[in-house]
Amino acid sequence: MEKLNTYLESNKQRFLDELFGLIRIPSISSISDHKPDMLKAAEYWKNTILKSGADKAEIIPTAGNPVVYGEKIIDPSKPTVLVYGHYDVMPVDPLDLWKSPPFEPEIRDGKIYARGADDDKGQAFMHAKAFESMVSTGTLPCNVKFMIEGEEEIGSPNLEKFCSDHKEMLKADIILVSDTGMIAQDIPSITVGLRGLAYLEVEVTGPNRDLHSGLFGGAVANPINILSKMIASLTDENHHITIPGFYDKVLELTAEERAEMAKAPFNLEEYKKAIDIAEVCGEKGYSTMERTGIRPTLDVCGIWGGYTGEGAKTVLPSKATAKISMRLVPHQDHEEISKLFEEHFLKIAPPYVKVKVTNLHGGQGYVSPTDTKAYQAASKAYETTFGKKPVPVRSGGSIPIISTFERVLGIKSILMGFGLESDAIHSPNENYPLFNFYKGIETIPYFYKYYCE
Amino acid sequence: MEKLNTYLESNKQRFLDELFGLIRIPSISSISDHKPDMLKAAEYWKNTILKSGADKAEIIPTAGNPVVYGEKIIDPSKPTVLVYGHYDVMPVDPLDLWKSPPFEPEIRDGKIYARGADDDKGQAFMHAKAFESMVSTGTLPCNVKFMIEGEEEIGSPNLEKFCSDHKEMLKADIILVSDTGMIAQDIPSITVGLRGLAYLEVEVTGPNRDLHSGLFGGAVANPINILSKMIASLTDENHHITIPGFYDKVLELTAEERAEMAKAPFNLEEYKKAIDIAEVCGEKGYSTMERTGIRPTLDVCGIWGGYTGEGAKTVLPSKATAKISMRLVPHQDHEEISKLFEEHFLKIAPPYVKVKVTNLHGGQGYVSPTDTKAYQAASKAYETTFGKKPVPVRSGGSIPIISTFERVLGIKSILMGFGLESDAIHSPNENYPLFNFYKGIETIPYFYKYYCE
């Protein structure tokens, strides 16, 4: 593998420049104005895959943003690795909290600062460059396919159909994904569990127009007060979710499994300090790691209503709206949970308001076994480059499409994430350390090596 | 009074054109960008008062927006009426709900549609034109002073000092104000009670930055969920406010007084239909009119936090903010109530968030006796032009400065409002019927006549 290291060393700056070119395209999938940028980003990926040494690469349309597909088949009798990633990114507001423009990557303190620097432009790009390194040095041991989509951040609404439409093309032995994190730069880890997601929007309407809060206040229901009460009632004093049936299918872990989980390194004081909170807060009876790893949640991701400008405008508003996400754990079905939520939310609506519930998106959770050849190969790869065996962890995040791959394509995924908690993905000042970027490019070829041995 | 009617008839269009000139100045006091418009509106009023026949008019600076003062002293031994009004208006958002631009007045169905058409440009302007009519026809029976301020919609923060600084100049026997409403075009009424107001902003901060709701959700307090719970707890299941001491000083009405109030015409079905609600909602044990007339309230006027854009962005936000107004009834002191609110709100804050409370503005309530010469003159004036004796009503609205006038200047106010509930003041499509505008100009001189008899 000496050749690979030399190749990486002599191409470091170019790899970074190429990533910056991708980052500069503001491919925000949730904002329709950015449609043209989605196509630009797809085009960029197609060229990247081709230049990296693929036999072919193409942009395949879907009902939404297109999927970039590419492949290099060196020998049909050898194993095939399917690399999955996404070229779309999250919105950037609040923009005023960014220290440098989100789509103008800047290196500060050894980190790339930009939207998508980690999630998932930086991480997916490592696979293209690891692939290029193996091709260029004649060390690629198997076939490789790339599937880079443009709708991950909005729940991959068209990827399931894409998979069933292209089952033959996507045939592979394992799916390799870098869209998760690791515990720390000196504590490598591999994500073996992901939470599912149900995401809904609720709108509460009181009077048919904004009213004078003096003339009507006290006699007409205020939709913000009502929405607050409805949201408040969704969790009890122990932070349990009160929706009937919500926990029915939750996979409960054994005391042994929980004891095993508790061995993962975790420092509560550092955790609180990093985000400046005096106390953590979560479901009674569970540790912080369990609360994000094995328990479902209900979080209001956004709320708005009435006057939100400067000063003291009095108004009894007509409407109040909230976006509510529930992270789900294995065996909870996102469609069933969305339905339970909707039924319950409509049921608790008092007679003096109208309530509308809209299901915005959802996805299933995922659990990966650790006794497979693929997991062992990934584990050995990290051990080789980090000098430490990686810890298997359950992440609180969601990549709904991972469970879809298993269901539709029948292929398991390995989540070789190189991100850090401090990368601030989805937040202002998202960043990705150069160390992690290059370490990823160095580690990935070892996976191929051990997987094909 | 024949001469007055003739004068009004032959100047109707000009009166309207002049009002439109004032309306076209977007004098929104709560938005600092509109500072230059405040001066333009003050200038416009100064010229209006001068052209209408005043001896003098001037723009007097304050620490905020200036006050326009004007006077006509015909005989120092005669009574003096001080007209109060305001040239500032409310913000106009949400702008997309307006059928015509808010600062481009448009007549539709016999109504002037514009921000300020009623509150308070249209209503205050009636006094200038009634004054002009009396001067021009030689029927002005007493001295008149004008005090038109530019900060009513933000709680008149500088008018109390202005009053104490200019006590001598403002000396008068009665203050005349048109900044309230009447029951209907065929049911005149005079406001004899106003609610006070306490208005605060609360900010709940969880983590020091927006977090990934998957990686942190369930383990870190979500400030929107927490704010919802805190707001929800401010009222109980009977819609009583739970802040300790909140009701301690509330003036309770006798059964007799309540029976008297219940005689005012009120149609619950029409009330609900007008604002399209299935049920009214308010404090247990009180009627709809009592809930707005004699009982205090707690309304969230605005709330925001997290992602409020298009689509399904998952985030565990750092902050959530709400603007909360409490309408107060006689004997509740707004400063005391603001303090009780702040103490209580900080006390109920759980340890996993930081809470900041900012007092944005406040004012005392007001009650006007009906057995005075001034009230009787106003009553007779309405009776003359509407053919019906007006009903004395307690409004749920607040004009905090009215109680300040009494305290600082020692002068009572008469609230001769000509607005209608359907005028949508503070809302999109604010309007003011031409009927009411001209009826006001017709009615006001009768007040002067009867008051000076």
Coordinates of C-alpha atoms in Angstrom, one line a residue, chain B residues 26-264:
Chain B
P26 CA -45.5 54.9 5.8
S27 CA -45.0 56.1 9.3
I28 CA -44.5 52.8 11.1
S29 CA -43.1 53.6 14.5
S30 CA -41.9 50.2 15.5
I31 CA -39.4 49.9 12.6
S32 CA -36.4 52.1 12.8
D33 CA -36.0 52.3 9.0
H34 CA -39.1 54.4 8.9
K35 CA -37.6 57.3 11.0
P36 CA -37.7 59.7 8.1
D37 CA -41.3 58.9 7.4
M38 CA -42.2 59.9 11.0
L39 CA -40.8 63.4 10.4
K40 CA -42.7 63.6 7.1
A41 CA -46.0 62.6 8.8
A42 CA -45.3 65.2 11.6
E43 CA -44.7 67.9 9.0
Y44 CA -47.9 66.9 7.2
W45 CA -49.9 67.2 10.4
K46 CA -48.4 70.6 11.3
N47 CA -49.4 72.0 7.9
T48 CA -52.9 70.4 8.2
I49 CA -53.5 72.1 11.6
L50 CA -52.2 75.4 10.3
K51 CA -54.3 75.3 7.1
S52 CA -57.4 74.2 9.1
G53 CA -57.3 77.5 10.9
A54 CA -55.0 77.3 14.0
D55 CA -53.1 80.3 15.2
K56 CA -50.0 78.3 15.4
A57 CA -48.6 74.8 15.0
E58 CA -45.2 73.4 15.7
I59 CA -43.2 70.2 15.7
I60 CA -41.8 69.6 19.2
P61 CA -38.9 67.1 19.5
T62 CA -38.8 64.4 22.1
A63 CA -36.3 61.6 22.8
G64 CA -38.2 59.6 20.1
N65 CA -40.6 60.8 17.4
P66 CA -41.7 64.4 17.7
V67 CA -45.1 65.6 18.9
V68 CA -47.1 68.0 16.7
Y69 CA -48.7 70.7 18.8
G70 CA -51.2 73.4 17.5
E71 CA -53.8 75.7 19.0
K72 CA -56.4 78.3 18.4
I73 CA -57.3 80.4 21.4
I74 CA -60.4 82.4 20.8
D75 CA -61.0 83.6 24.3
P76 CA -59.0 82.4 27.4
S77 CA -62.1 82.6 29.5
K78 CA -63.9 79.9 27.4
P79 CA -63.4 76.2 27.8
T80 CA -60.5 74.5 26.1
V81 CA -60.7 71.1 24.3
L82 CA -57.4 69.3 23.8
V83 CA -57.5 66.9 20.8
Y84 CA -55.2 63.9 21.0
G85 CA -54.3 61.6 18.2
H86 CA -51.3 59.8 16.7
Y87 CA -49.7 59.9 13.3
D88 CA -47.8 56.6 13.6
V89 CA -49.2 53.3 12.4
M90 CA -48.7 49.5 12.9
P91 CA -46.4 47.4 10.7
V92 CA -48.0 45.9 7.7
D93 CA -46.8 42.3 7.5
P94 CA -47.9 39.8 6.3
L95 CA -47.8 41.9 3.2
D96 CA -49.1 39.2 0.9
L97 CA -52.5 39.2 2.6
W98 CA -53.2 42.8 1.5
K99 CA -55.5 43.2 -1.5
S100 CA -54.1 46.6 -2.3
P101 CA -50.8 48.1 -1.2
P102 CA -51.1 49.3 2.5
F103 CA -49.8 52.8 1.8
E104 CA -51.7 53.4 -1.4
P105 CA -55.3 54.1 -0.2
E106 CA -58.0 52.6 -2.3
I107 CA -61.7 53.0 -2.1
R108 CA -63.6 49.6 -2.4
D109 CA -67.3 49.1 -1.4
G110 CA -67.4 52.5 0.2
K111 CA -64.4 51.9 2.4
I112 CA -60.9 53.4 2.5
Y113 CA -58.4 50.5 2.4
A114 CA -55.0 51.3 3.8
R115 CA -52.8 51.0 6.9
G116 CA -53.9 53.8 9.2
A117 CA -57.2 54.4 7.4
D118 CA -58.9 54.0 10.8
D119 CA -56.1 53.7 13.4
D120 CA -55.4 56.6 13.8
K121 CA -54.9 58.7 10.7
G122 CA -58.5 58.5 9.5
Q123 CA -60.0 59.0 13.0
A124 CA -57.6 61.8 14.1
F125 CA -58.0 63.6 10.7
M126 CA -61.8 63.9 11.4
H127 CA -60.9 66.3 14.2
A128 CA -58.7 68.5 12.0
K129 CA -61.5 68.7 9.4
A130 CA -64.3 69.3 12.0
F131 CA -62.1 72.1 13.5
E132 CA -61.6 73.6 10.0
S133 CA -65.4 73.4 9.4
M134 CA -66.1 75.2 12.7
V135 CA -63.5 77.9 12.0
S136 CA -64.6 78.4 8.4
T137 CA -68.2 78.7 9.3
G138 CA -67.7 80.9 12.4
T139 CA -69.2 78.3 14.7
L140 CA -66.2 77.3 16.9
P141 CA -67.5 77.9 20.5
C142 CA -64.2 77.5 22.5
N143 CA -60.5 77.1 22.4
V144 CA -58.9 74.1 20.7
K145 CA -55.5 72.5 21.2
F146 CA -54.0 69.6 19.2
M147 CA -51.4 67.1 20.4
I148 CA -50.6 64.5 17.8
E149 CA -47.9 62.1 18.7
G150 CA -45.9 59.6 16.8
E151 CA -45.3 56.7 19.2
E152 CA -48.7 55.4 20.2
E153 CA -48.3 52.0 18.6
I154 CA -45.1 51.4 20.6
G155 CA -46.6 52.5 23.9
S156 CA -46.0 56.3 23.9
P157 CA -42.6 56.0 25.6
N158 CA -41.9 59.8 25.5
L159 CA -45.3 61.3 25.9
E160 CA -45.4 61.2 29.7
K161 CA -42.3 63.4 29.8
F162 CA -43.7 65.6 27.1
C163 CA -46.8 66.1 29.2
S164 CA -45.0 67.0 32.4
D165 CA -42.6 69.3 30.5
H166 CA -45.5 71.2 28.8
K167 CA -48.2 71.2 31.5
E168 CA -49.0 74.8 31.0
M169 CA -49.2 74.6 27.2
L170 CA -51.4 71.6 27.4
K171 CA -53.8 73.0 29.9
A172 CA -57.4 72.1 28.9
D173 CA -60.8 71.2 30.3
I174 CA -61.2 67.9 28.5
I175 CA -59.2 65.7 26.1
L176 CA -61.0 64.5 23.1
V177 CA -59.8 61.3 21.4
S178 CA -61.0 59.3 18.4
D179 CA -58.9 56.1 18.5
T180 CA -61.6 53.5 19.5
G181 CA -64.6 51.9 17.9
M182 CA -68.4 51.8 18.1
I183 CA -70.6 48.7 18.1
A184 CA -72.1 49.2 14.6
Q185 CA -73.0 51.9 12.1
D186 CA -76.5 51.9 13.5
I187 CA -75.5 51.3 17.1
P188 CA -73.3 54.2 18.3
S189 CA -71.3 53.7 21.4
I190 CA -68.8 55.5 23.6
T191 CA -65.8 53.7 25.2
V192 CA -65.8 54.3 28.9
G193 CA -63.2 51.7 29.9
L194 CA -59.8 50.6 28.4
R195 CA -57.6 47.8 29.4
G196 CA -54.0 48.3 30.4
L197 CA -51.1 46.4 28.8
A198 CA -47.9 44.6 29.7
Y199 CA -45.9 43.4 26.8
L200 CA -42.7 41.3 27.2
E201 CA -40.4 39.2 25.1
V202 CA -39.1 35.9 26.3
E203 CA -36.1 34.1 24.9
V204 CA -35.3 30.5 25.7
T205 CA -31.8 29.3 24.8
G206 CA -30.8 25.6 24.9
P207 CA -27.5 24.6 23.3
N208 CA -25.2 27.4 22.1
R209 CA -25.8 26.6 18.4
D210 CA -28.3 24.8 16.3
L211 CA -27.6 21.1 16.6
H212 CA -28.3 18.0 14.5
S213 CA -31.7 16.8 15.8
G214 CA -30.7 13.2 15.1
L215 CA -27.3 13.2 16.9
F216 CA -28.5 15.3 19.9
G217 CA -32.3 14.9 19.8
G218 CA -33.6 13.2 22.9
A219 CA -30.6 14.1 25.1
V220 CA -30.5 17.9 24.9
A221 CA -33.4 20.1 25.8
N222 CA -35.1 21.6 22.7
P223 CA -35.9 25.3 23.4
I224 CA -39.1 25.2 21.3
N225 CA -40.5 22.3 23.2
I226 CA -39.5 23.9 26.5
L227 CA -40.9 27.3 25.5
S228 CA -44.2 25.6 24.5
K229 CA -44.4 23.9 27.9
M230 CA -43.6 27.2 29.7
I231 CA -46.3 29.1 27.7
A232 CA -48.8 26.3 28.1
S233 CA -48.3 26.4 31.9
L234 CA -49.2 30.1 32.0
T235 CA -52.9 29.3 31.8
D236 CA -54.9 26.5 33.3
E237 CA -57.7 24.4 31.9
N238 CA -60.2 27.1 32.8
H239 CA -58.2 29.7 30.9
H240 CA -57.2 31.4 34.2
I241 CA -53.7 32.9 34.2
T242 CA -51.5 31.0 36.7
I243 CA -49.0 33.7 37.5
P244 CA -49.1 34.1 41.3
G245 CA -50.6 37.4 42.3
F246 CA -51.9 38.2 38.8
Y247 CA -55.5 38.6 39.8
D248 CA -54.9 40.1 43.2
K249 CA -55.9 43.7 42.3
V250 CA -58.4 43.0 39.6
L251 CA -61.5 45.1 40.1
E252 CA -64.4 42.6 40.4
L253 CA -67.7 44.0 39.1
T254 CA -70.9 43.6 41.1
A255 CA -73.7 41.4 39.8
E256 CA -75.6 44.5 39.1
E257 CA -72.8 46.0 37.0
R258 CA -72.5 42.8 35.1
A259 CA -76.2 42.7 34.5
E260 CA -76.0 46.3 33.1
M261 CA -73.1 45.3 30.8
A262 CA -75.1 42.3 29.5
K263 CA -77.7 44.7 28.1
A264 CA -75.3 45.9 25.3

